[in-house]
XYZ file of C-alpha atoms in Angstrom:
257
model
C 0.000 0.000 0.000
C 3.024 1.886 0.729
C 4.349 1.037 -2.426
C 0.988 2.050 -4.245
C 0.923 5.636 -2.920
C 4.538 6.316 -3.488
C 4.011 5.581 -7.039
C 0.803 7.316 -7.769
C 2.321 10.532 -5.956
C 5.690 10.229 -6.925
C 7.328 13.667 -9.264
C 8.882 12.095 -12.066
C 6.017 11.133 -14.835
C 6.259 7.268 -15.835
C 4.600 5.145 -18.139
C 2.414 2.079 -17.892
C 2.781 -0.385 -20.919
C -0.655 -2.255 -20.039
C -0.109 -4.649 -22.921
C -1.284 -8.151 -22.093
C -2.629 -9.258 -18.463
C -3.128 -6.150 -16.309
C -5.283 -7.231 -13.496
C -5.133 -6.746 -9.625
C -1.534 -5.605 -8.207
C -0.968 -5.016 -12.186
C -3.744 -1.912 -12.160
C -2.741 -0.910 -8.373
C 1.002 -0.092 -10.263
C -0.194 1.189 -13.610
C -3.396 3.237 -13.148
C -1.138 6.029 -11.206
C 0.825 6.596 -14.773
C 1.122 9.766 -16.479
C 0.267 7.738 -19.539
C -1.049 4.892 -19.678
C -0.438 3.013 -23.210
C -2.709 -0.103 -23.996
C -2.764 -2.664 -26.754
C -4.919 -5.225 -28.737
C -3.559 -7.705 -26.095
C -4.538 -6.008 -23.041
C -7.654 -7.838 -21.020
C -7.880 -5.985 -17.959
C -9.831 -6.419 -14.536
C -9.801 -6.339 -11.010
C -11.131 -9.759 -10.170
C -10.702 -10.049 -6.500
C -13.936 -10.573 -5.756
C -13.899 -14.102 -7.788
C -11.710 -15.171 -4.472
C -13.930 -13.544 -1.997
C -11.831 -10.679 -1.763
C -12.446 -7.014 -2.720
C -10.646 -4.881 -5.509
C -7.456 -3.651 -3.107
C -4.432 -1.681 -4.174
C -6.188 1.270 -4.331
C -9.017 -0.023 -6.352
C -11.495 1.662 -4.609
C -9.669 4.882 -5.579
C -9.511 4.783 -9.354
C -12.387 2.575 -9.940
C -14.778 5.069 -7.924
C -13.722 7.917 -10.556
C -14.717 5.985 -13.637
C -17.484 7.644 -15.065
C -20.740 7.322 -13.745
C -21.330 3.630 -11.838
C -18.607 1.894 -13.888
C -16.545 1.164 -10.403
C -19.525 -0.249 -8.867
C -19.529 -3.068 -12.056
C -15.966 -3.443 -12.383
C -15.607 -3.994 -8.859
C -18.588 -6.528 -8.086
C -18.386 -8.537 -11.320
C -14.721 -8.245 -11.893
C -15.219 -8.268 -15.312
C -12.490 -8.493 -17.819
C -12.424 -5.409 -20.535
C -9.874 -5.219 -23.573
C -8.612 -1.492 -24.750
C -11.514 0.323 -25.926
C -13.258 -0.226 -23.107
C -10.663 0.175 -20.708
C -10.396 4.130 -22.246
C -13.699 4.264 -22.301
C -13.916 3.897 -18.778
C -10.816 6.235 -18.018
C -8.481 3.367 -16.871
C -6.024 3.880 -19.762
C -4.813 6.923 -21.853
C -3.791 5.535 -25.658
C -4.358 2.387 -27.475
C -1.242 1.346 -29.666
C -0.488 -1.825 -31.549
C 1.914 -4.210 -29.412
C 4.375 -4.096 -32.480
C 4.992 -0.119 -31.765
C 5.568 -0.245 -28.726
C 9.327 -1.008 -29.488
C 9.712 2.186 -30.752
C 8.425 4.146 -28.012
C 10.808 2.572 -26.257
C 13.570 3.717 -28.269
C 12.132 7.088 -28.671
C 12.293 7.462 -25.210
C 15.893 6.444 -24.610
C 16.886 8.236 -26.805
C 15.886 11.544 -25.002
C 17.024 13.939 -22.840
C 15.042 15.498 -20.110
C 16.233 18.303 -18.132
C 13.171 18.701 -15.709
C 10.066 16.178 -15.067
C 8.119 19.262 -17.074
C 9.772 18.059 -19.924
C 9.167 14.872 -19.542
C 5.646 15.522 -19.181
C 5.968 18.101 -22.222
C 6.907 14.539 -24.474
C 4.594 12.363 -22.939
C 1.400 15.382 -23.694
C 3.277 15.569 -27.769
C 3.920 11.999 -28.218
C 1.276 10.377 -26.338
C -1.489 12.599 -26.566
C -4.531 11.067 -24.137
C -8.045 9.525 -25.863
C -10.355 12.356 -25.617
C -12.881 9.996 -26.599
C -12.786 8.405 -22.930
C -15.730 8.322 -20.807
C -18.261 8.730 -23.399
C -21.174 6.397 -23.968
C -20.340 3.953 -21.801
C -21.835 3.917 -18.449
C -25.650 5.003 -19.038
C -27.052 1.127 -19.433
C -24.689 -0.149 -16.274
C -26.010 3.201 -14.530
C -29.462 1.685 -14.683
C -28.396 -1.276 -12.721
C -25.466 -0.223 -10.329
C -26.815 3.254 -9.060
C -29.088 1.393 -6.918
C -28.559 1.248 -3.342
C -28.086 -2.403 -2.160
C -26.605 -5.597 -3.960
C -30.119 -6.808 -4.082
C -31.884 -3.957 -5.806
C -28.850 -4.284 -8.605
C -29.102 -8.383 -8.423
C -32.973 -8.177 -9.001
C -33.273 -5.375 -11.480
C -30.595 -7.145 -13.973
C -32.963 -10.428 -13.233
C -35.790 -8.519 -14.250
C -34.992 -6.685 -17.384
C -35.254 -8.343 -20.494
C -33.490 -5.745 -22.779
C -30.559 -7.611 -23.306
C -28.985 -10.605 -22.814
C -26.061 -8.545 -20.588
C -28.403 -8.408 -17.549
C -28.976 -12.185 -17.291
C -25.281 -12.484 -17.658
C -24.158 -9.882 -15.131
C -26.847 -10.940 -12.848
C -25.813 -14.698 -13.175
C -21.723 -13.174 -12.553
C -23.367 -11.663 -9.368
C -25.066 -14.812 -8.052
C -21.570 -16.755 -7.745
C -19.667 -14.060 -6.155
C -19.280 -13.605 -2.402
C -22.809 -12.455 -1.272
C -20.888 -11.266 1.658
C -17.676 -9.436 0.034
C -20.179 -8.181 -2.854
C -21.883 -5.711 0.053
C -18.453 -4.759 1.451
C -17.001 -3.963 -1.784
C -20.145 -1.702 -2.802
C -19.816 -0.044 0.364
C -16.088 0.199 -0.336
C -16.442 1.998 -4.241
C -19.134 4.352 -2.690
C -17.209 5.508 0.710
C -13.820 5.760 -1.462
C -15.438 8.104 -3.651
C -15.337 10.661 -1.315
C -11.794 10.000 -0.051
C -7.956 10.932 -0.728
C -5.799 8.116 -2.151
C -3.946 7.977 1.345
C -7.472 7.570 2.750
C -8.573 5.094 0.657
C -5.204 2.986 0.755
C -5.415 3.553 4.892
C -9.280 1.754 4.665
C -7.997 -0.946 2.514
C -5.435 -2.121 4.406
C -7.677 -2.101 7.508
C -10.528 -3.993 4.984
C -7.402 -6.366 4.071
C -7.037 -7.448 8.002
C -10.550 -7.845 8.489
C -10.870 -10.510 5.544
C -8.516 -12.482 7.895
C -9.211 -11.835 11.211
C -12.546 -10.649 11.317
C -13.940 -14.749 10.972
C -10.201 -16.290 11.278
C -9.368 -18.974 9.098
C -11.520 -21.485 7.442
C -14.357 -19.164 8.073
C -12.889 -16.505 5.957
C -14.501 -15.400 2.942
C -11.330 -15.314 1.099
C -9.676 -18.127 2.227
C -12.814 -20.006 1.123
C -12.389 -18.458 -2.370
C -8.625 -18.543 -2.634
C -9.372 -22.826 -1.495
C -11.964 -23.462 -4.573
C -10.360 -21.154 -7.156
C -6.585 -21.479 -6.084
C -6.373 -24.688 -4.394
C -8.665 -27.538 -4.779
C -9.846 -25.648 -7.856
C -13.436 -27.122 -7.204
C -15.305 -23.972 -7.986
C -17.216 -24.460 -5.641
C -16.878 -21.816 -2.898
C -19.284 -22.554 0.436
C -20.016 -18.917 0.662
C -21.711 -17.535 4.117
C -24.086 -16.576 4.044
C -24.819 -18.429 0.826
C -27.211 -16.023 -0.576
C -27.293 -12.365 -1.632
C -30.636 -12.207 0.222
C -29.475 -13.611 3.547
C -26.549 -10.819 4.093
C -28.396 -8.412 6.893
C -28.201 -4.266 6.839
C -25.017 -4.224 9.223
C -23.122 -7.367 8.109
C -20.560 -5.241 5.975
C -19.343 -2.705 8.680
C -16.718 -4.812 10.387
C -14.714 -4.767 7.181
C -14.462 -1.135 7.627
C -13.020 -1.391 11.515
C -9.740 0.415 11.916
């Protein structure tokens, strides 16, 4: 976490070359860039809550200031999204082809920066950000993930027969933990408000609590690290089991300092 604000405060502009797998401790490191350069290969997520988890790193940070309710879905469904989408949703800068990306690098060696100003003055003339981002993406997931509790969001996806998206999302939500699904919506939507030392400092606390708070094999995310990491049975016992069963209340020891 240390580590995460350093590098997402630090004065000298870097670049994040997102191309490939850029998921989890991958986004906690890039999304603090002063560029960040995507490619045909990039899938990118934060999928912690496929291991009962919840999108850490500072995920509740940059994933709250996507536009509209994007966090909310990228954080409960943990969703992978390739490079038009991940612009779209203002988690990368530029898409380039993998096969230039060799030339950037050589084009940067190959300069001389006195002051971080320049640096930045090359990165703004070479690398010039999407202004595209942001638009058009977020008004059919703002239907769904505005709402206030899991349920609401669960049931309305159930319900709507618009597209064949809601029955997927909906069935995404129904395997997740029904727990860590309302501590991570209550993480997006209290990180919104808060500095990226904040929101790092509540992490970290939300971290220990997934450990400690029901120690060992009662643990939300040791369950879903032992089906998805270990056994690889894929099939979590969640508790409670259902989205319906977690009680107003349930989520707030996460948030215990």
């Amino acid at each position: 976490y240390s580590l995460n604000h350093l590098i997402q405060t630090y004065p000298k502009p870097f670049i994040a070359f997102m191309d490939g797998i850029v998921m989890g401790g991958g986004m906690g490191l890039s999304q603090g860039a002063a560029v960040r350069i995507v490619t045909e290969h990039t899938k990118m997520a934060m999928p912690e809550t496929n291991i009962g988890l919840f999108p850490d790193v500072g995920g509740g940070y940059f994933l709250s200031r996507t536009p509209g309710h994007a966090g909310e879905y990228l954080a409960l469904t943990g969703e992978v999204i390739n490079a038009e989408e991940a612009i779209g949703f203002g988690l990368a800068d530029v898409k380039r082809d993998a096969a230039q990306l060799p030339a950037i690098w050589e084009a940067l060696a190959n300069q001389d920066f006195a002051s971080a100003d320049d640096a930045k003055a090359w990165i703004d003339s070479e690398l010039p950000a999407d202004t595209a981002r942001g638009k058009g993406y977020t008004a059919h997931i703002d239907s769904f993930f505005s709402l206030l509790r899991v349920k609401h969001i669960v049931d309305a996806l159930a319900k709507a027969k618009d597209d064949a998206w809601d029955g997927k999302v909906a069935s995404i939500l129904r395997k997740r933990s029904p727990l860590m699904l309302h501590v991570t919506l209550e993480q997006i939507r209290r990180a919104r408000g808060m500095s990226l030392a904040d929101d790092l400092r509540m992490e970290r606390d939300m971290v220990y609590q997934c450990f400690h708070h029901r120690p060992g094999v009662a643990s939300e995310t040791v369950e879903g690290i032992r089906a998805l990491s270990v056994d690889k049975d894929y099939s979590p016992k969640w508790n409670p089991e259902r989205i319906e069963d977690v009680k107003p209340g349930m989520a707030d020891a996460f948030f215990v300092s």
